mmCIF file of N, CA and C in Angstrom:
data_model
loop_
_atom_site.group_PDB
_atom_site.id
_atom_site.type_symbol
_atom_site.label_atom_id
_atom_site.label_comp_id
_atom_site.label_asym_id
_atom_site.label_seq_id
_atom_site.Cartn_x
_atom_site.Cartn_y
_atom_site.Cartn_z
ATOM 1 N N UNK A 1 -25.504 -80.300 -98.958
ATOM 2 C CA UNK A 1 -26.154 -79.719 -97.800
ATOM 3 C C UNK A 1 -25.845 -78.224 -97.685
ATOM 4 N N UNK A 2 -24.994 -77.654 -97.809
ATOM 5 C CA UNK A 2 -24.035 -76.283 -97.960
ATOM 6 C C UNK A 2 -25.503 -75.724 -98.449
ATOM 7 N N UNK A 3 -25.402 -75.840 -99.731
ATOM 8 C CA UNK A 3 -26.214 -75.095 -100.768
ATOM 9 C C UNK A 3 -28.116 -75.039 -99.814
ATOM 10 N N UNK A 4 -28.638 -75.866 -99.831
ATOM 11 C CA UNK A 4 -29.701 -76.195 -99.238
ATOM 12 C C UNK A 4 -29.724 -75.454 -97.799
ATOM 13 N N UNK A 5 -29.148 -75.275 -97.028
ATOM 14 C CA UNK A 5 -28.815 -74.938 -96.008
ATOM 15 C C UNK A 5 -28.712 -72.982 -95.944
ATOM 16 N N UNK A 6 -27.903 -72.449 -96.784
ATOM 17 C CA UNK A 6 -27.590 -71.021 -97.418
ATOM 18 C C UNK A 6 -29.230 -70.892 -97.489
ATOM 19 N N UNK A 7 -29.475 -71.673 -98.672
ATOM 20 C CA UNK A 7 -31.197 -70.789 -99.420
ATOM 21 C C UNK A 7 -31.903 -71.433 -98.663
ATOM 22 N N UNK A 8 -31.877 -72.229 -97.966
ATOM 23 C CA UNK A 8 -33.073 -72.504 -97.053
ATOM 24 C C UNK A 8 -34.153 -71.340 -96.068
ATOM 25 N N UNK A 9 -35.412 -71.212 -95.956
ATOM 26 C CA UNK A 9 -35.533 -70.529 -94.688
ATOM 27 C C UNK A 9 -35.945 -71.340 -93.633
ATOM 28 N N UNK A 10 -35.507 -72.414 -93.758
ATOM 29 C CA UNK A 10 -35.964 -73.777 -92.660
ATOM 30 C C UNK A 10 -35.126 -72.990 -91.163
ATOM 31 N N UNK A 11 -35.640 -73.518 -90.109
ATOM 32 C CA UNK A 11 -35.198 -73.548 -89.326
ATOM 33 C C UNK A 11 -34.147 -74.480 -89.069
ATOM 34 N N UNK A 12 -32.346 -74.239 -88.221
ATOM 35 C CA UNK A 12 -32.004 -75.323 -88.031
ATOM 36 C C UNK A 12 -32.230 -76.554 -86.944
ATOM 37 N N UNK A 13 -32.841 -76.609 -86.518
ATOM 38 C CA UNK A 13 -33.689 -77.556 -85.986
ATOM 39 C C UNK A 13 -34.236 -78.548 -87.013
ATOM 40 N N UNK A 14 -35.056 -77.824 -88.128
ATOM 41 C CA UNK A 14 -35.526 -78.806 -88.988
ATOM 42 C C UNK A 14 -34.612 -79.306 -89.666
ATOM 43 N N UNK A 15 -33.396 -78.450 -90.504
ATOM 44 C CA UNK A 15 -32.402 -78.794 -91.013
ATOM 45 C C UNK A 15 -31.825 -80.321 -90.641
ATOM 46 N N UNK A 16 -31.373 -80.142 -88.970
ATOM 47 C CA UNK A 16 -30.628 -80.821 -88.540
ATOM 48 C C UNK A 16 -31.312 -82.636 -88.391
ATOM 49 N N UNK A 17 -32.873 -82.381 -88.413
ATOM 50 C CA UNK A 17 -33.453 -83.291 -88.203
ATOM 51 C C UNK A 17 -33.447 -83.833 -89.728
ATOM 52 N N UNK A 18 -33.397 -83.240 -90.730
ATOM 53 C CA UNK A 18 -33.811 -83.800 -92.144
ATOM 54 C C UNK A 18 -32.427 -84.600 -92.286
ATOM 55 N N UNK A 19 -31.317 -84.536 -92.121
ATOM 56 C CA UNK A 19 -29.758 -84.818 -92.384
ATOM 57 C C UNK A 19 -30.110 -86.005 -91.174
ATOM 58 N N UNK A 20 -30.452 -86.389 -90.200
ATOM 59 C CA UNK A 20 -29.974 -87.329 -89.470
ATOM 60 C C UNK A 20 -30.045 -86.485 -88.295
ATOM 61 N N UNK A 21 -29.455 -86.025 -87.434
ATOM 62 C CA UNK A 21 -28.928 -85.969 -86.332
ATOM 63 C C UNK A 21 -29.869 -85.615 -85.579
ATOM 64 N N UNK A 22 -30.414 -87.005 -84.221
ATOM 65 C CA UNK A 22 -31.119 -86.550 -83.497
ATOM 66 C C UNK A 22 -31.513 -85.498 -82.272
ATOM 67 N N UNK A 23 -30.204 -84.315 -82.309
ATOM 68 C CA UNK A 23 -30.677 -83.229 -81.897
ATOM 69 C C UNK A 23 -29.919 -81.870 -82.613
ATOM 70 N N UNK A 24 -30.022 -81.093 -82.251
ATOM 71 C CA UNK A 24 -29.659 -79.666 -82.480
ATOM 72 C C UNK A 24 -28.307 -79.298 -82.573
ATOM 73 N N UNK A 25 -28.424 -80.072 -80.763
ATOM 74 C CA UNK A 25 -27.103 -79.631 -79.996
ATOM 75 C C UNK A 25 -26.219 -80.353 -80.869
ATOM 76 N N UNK A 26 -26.331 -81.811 -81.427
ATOM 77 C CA UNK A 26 -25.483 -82.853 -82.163
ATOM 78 C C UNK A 26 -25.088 -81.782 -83.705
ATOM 79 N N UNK A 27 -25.905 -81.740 -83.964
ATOM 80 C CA UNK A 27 -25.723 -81.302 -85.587
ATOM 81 C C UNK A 27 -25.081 -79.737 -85.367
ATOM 82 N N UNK A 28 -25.409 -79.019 -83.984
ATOM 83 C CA UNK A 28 -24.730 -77.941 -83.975
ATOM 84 C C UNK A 28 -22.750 -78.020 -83.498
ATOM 85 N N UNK A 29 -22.675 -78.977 -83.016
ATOM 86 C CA UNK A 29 -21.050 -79.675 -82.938
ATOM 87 C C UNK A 29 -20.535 -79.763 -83.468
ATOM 88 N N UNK A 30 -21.147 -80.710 -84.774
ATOM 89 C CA UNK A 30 -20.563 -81.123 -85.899
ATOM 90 C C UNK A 30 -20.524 -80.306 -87.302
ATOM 91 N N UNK A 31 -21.004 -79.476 -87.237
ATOM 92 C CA UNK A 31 -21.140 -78.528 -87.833
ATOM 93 C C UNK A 31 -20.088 -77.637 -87.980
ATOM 94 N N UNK A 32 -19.896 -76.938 -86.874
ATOM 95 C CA UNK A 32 -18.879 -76.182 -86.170
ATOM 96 C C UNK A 32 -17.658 -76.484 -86.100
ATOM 97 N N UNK A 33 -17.381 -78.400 -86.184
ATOM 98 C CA UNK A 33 -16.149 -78.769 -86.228
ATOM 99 C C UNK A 33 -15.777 -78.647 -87.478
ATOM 100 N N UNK A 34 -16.611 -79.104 -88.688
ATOM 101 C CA UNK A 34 -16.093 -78.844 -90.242
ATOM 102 C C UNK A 34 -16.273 -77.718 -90.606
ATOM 103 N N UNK A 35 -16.987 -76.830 -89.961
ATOM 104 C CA UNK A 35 -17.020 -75.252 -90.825
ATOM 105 C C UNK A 35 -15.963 -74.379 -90.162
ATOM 106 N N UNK A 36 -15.930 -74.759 -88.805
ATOM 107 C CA UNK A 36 -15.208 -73.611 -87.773
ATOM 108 C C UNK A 36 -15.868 -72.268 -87.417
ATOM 109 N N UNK A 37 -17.404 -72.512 -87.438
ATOM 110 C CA UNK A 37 -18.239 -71.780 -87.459
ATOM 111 C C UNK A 37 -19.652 -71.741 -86.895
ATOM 112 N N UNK A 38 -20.443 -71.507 -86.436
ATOM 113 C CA UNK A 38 -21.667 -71.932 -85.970
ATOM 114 C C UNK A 38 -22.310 -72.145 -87.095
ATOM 115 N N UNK A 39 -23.862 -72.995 -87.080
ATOM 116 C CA UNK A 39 -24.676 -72.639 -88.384
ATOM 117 C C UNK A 39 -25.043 -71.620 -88.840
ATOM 118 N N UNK A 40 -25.595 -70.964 -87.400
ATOM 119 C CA UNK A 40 -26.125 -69.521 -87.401
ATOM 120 C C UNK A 40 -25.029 -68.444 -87.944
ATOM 121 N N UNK A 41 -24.124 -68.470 -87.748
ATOM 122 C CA UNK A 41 -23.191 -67.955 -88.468
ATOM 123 C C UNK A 41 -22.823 -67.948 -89.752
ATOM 124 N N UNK A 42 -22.647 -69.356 -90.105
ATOM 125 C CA UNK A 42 -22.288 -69.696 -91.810
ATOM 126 C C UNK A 42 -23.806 -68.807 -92.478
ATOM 127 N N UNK A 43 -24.603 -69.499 -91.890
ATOM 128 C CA UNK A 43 -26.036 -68.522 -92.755
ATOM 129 C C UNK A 43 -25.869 -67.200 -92.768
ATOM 130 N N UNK A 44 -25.895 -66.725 -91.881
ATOM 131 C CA UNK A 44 -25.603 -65.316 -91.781
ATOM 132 C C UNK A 44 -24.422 -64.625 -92.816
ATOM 133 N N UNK A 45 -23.265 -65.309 -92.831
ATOM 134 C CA UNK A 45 -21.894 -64.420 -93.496
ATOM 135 C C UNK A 45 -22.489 -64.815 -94.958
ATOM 136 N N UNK A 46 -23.222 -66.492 -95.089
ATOM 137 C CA UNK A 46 -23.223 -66.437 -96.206
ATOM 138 C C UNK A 46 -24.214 -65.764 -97.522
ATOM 139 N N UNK A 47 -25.300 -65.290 -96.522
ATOM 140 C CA UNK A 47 -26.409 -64.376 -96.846
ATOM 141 C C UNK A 47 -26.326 -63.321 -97.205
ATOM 142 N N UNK A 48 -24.978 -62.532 -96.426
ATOM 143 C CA UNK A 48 -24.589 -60.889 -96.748
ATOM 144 C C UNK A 48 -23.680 -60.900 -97.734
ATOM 145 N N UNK A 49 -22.824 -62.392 -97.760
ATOM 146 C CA UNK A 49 -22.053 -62.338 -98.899
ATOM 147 C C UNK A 49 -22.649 -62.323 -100.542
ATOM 148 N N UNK A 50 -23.756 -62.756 -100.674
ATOM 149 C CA UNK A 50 -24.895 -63.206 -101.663
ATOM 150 C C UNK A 50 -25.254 -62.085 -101.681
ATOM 151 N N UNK A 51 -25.742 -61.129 -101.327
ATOM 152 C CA UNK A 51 -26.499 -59.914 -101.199
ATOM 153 C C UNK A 51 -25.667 -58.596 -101.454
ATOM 154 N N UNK A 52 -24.484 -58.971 -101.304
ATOM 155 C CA UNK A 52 -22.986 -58.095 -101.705
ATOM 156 C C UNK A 52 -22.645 -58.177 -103.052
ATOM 157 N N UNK A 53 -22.668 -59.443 -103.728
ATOM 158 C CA UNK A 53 -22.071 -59.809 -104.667
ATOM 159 C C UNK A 53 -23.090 -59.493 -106.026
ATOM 160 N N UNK A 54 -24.445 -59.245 -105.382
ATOM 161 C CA UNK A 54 -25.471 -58.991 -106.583
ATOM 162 C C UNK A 54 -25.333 -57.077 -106.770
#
């Protein structure tokens, strides 16, 4: 999911719905508890980090 999620330009909404979790708010919890991070966040650091490294 990591990977899919990074290169995705899905919305997380759709994301969260393709994985299971019937809302946002759910998949945005759980998310946050294993990353320590928002989604919107992990995408973000992990986008500039990708874009740094090239």
């Amino acid at each position: 999911m990591q990977l899919y999620f990074i290169y995705s330009a899905d919305k997380v909404s759709d994301i969260s719905s393709a994985v299971g979790y019937s809302s946002q708010s759910k998949f945005g919890t759980a998310f946050k508890k294993h990353f320590d991070v928002s989604a919107l966040e992990y995408r973000r650091f992990n986008k500039l980090k990708e874009e740094k490294d090239k």
